[in-house]
Tab-separated table of C-alpha atoms in Angstrom:
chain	number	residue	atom	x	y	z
A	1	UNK	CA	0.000	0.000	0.000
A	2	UNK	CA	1.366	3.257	-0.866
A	3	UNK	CA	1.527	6.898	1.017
A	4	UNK	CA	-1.252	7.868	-1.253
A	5	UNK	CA	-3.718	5.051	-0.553
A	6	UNK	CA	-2.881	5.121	3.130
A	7	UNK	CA	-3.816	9.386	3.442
A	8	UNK	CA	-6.911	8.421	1.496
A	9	UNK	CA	-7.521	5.413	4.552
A	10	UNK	CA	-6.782	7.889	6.964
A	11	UNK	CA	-9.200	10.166	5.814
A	12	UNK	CA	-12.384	8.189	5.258
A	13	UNK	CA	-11.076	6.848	9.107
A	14	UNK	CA	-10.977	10.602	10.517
A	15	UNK	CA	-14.643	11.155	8.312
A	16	UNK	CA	-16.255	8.350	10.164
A	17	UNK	CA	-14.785	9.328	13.724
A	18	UNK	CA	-16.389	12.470	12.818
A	19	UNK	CA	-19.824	11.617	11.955
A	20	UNK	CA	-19.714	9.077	15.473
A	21	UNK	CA	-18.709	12.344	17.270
A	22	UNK	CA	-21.822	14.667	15.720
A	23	UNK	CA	-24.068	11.701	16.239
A	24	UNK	CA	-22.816	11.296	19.801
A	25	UNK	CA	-23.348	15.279	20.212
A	26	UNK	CA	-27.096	15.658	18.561
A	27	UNK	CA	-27.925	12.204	20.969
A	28	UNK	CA	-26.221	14.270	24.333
A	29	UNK	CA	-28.241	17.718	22.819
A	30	UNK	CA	-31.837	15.459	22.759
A	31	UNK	CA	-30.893	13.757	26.330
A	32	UNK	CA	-30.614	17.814	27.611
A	33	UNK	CA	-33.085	19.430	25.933
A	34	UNK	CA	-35.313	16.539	27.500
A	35	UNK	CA	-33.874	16.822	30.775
A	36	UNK	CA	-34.613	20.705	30.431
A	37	UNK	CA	-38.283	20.105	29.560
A	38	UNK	CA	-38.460	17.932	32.501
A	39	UNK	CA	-37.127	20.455	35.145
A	40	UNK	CA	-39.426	22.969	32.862
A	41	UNK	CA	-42.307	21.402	33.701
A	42	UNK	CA	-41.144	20.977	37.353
A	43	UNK	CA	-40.756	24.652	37.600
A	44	UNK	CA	-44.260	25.142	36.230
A	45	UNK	CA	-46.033	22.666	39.146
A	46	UNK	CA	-44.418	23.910	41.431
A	47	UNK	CA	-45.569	27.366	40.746
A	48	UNK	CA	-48.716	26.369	40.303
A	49	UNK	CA	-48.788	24.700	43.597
A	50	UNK	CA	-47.488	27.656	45.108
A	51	UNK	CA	-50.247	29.661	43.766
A	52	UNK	CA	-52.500	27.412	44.529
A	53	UNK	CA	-51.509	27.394	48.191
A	54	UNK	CA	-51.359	31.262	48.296
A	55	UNK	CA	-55.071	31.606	47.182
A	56	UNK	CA	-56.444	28.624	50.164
A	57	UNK	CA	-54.211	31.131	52.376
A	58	UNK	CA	-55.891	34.552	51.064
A	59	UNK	CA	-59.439	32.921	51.791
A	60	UNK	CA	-58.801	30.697	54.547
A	61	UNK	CA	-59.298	34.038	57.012
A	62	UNK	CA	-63.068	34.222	55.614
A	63	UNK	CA	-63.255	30.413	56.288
A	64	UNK	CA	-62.161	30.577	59.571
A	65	UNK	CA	-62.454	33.717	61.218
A	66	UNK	CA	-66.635	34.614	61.761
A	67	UNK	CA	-65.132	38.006	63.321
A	68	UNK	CA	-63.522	38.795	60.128
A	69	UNK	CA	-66.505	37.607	57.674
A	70	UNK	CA	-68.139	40.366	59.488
A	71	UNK	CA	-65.669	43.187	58.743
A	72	UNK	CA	-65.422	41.507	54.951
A	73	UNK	CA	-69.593	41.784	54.929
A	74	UNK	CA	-69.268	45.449	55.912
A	75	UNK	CA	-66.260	46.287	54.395
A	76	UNK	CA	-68.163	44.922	50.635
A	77	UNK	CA	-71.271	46.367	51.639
A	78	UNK	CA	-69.778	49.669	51.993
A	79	UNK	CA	-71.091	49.978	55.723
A	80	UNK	CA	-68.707	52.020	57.596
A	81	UNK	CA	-65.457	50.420	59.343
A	82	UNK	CA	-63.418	51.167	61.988
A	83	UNK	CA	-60.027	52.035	61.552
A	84	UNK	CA	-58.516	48.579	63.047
A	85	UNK	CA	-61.286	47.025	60.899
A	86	UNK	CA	-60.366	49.036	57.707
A	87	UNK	CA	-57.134	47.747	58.387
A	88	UNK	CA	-57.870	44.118	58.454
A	89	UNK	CA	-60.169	44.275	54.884
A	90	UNK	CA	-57.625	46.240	53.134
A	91	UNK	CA	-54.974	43.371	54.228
A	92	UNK	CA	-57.234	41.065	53.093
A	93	UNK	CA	-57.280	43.068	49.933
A	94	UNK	CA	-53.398	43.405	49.563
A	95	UNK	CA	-52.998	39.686	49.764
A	96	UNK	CA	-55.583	39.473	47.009
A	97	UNK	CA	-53.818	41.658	45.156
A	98	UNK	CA	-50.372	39.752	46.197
A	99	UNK	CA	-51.768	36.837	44.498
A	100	UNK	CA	-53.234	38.222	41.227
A	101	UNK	CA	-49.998	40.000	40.599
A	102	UNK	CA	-48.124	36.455	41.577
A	103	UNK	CA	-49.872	34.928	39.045
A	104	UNK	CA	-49.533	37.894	36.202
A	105	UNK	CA	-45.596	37.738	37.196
A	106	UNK	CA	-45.845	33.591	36.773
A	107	UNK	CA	-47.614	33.888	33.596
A	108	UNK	CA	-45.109	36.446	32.207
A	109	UNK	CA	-42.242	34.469	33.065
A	110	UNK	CA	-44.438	31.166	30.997
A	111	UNK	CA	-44.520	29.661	34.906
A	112	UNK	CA	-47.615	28.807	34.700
A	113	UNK	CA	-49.113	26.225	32.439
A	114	UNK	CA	-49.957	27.611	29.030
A	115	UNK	CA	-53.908	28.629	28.647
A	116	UNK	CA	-53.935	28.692	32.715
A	117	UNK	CA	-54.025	32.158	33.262
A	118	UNK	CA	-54.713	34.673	30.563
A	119	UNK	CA	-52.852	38.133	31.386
A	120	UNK	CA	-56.339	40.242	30.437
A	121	UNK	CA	-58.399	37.879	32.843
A	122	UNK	CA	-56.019	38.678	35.470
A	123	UNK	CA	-55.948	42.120	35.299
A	124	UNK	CA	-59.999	42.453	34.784
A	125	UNK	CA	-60.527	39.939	37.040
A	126	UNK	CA	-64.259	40.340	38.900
A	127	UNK	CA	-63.265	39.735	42.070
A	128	UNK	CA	-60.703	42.067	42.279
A	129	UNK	CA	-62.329	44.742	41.156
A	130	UNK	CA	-65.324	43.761	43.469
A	131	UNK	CA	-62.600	44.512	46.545
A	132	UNK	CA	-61.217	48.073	44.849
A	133	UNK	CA	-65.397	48.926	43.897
A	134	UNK	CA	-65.906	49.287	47.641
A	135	UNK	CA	-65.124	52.800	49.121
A	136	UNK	CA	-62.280	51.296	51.690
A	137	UNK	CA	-61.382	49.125	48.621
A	138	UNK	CA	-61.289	52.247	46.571
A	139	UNK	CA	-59.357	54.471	48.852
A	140	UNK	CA	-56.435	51.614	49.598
A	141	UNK	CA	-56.035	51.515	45.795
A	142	UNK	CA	-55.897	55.183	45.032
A	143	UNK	CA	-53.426	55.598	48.276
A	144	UNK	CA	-51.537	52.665	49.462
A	145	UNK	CA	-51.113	50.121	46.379
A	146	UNK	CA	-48.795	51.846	44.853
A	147	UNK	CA	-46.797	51.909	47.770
A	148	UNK	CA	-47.040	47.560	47.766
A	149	UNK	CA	-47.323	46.632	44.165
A	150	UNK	CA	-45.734	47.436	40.507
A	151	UNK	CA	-46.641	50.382	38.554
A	152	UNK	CA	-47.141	48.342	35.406
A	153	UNK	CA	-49.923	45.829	37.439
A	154	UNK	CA	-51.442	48.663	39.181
A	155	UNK	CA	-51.745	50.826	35.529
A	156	UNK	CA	-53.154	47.233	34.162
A	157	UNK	CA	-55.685	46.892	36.974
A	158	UNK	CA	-56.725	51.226	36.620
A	159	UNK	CA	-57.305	50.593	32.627
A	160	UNK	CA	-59.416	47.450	33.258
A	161	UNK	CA	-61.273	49.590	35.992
A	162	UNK	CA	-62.230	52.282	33.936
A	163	UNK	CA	-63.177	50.392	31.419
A	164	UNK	CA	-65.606	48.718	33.094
């Protein structure tokens, strides 16, 4: 065998070390990118979970506390509150707040499971507004949310509002 035959050996040796090496590569690429969708989708229960477990927490007050379903009736009747009792429904209202803006952060980050939350439902969400239609409801959003939450949620929530 010659020098000439042997380079050409050599060559189509190197080629098929090459193509093992790129078909080792794309197999190590699929294994990750599957691994990565896994941990993905971790990410995404998890945060769902999480949300999940903050909303039982922002209701579990009304299904617990008969002393505070009282201020809540008043306080979304628009019957006049005390000031500790204004206090304790415009908590309840931050952490109902806290949540909806959990959930608009979770959906913008693609957190939550696609189609779960819609960004316009969550900012025109009836409930919410139902706490901020209330005169204490009102007044905590005009004075103290902005103190609490982002400007971009809060502008969000005022567009749906006067929309409505």
């Amino acid at each position: 065998m010659n020098w000439e035959a042997l380079g050409a050996l050599g060559e189509i040796v190197g080629a098929v070390a090459v193509l093992g090496t790129l078909y080792y590569l794309a197999a190590q690429i699929r294994t990750q990118n599957q691994q990565l969708e896994k941990s993905n989708d971790h990410a995404r229960a998890q945060t769902s979970v999480h949300i999940n477990d903050q909303a039982l927490s922002v209701f579990d007050t009304l299904m617990r506390d008969k002393e505070f379903v009282r201020i809540y009736y008043k306080g979304i009747n628009n019957q006049p509150l005390d000031e500790l009792e204004a206090i304790q429904f415009t908590s309840f209202i931050t952490r109902f707040f806290g949540l909806c803006e959990s959930n608009v952060t979770a959906s913008k980050a693609q957190l939550s499971f696609e189609g779960d939350y819609e960004l316009e439902f969550l900012y025109g969400n009836s409930y919410l507004h139902k706490l901020i239609d209330t005169e204490e409801g009102s007044r905590w959003f005009e004075e103290e949310a902005s103190a609490i939450f982002s400007k971009e949620f809060l502008d969000n929530v005022a567009r749906f509002r006067s929309d409505r």
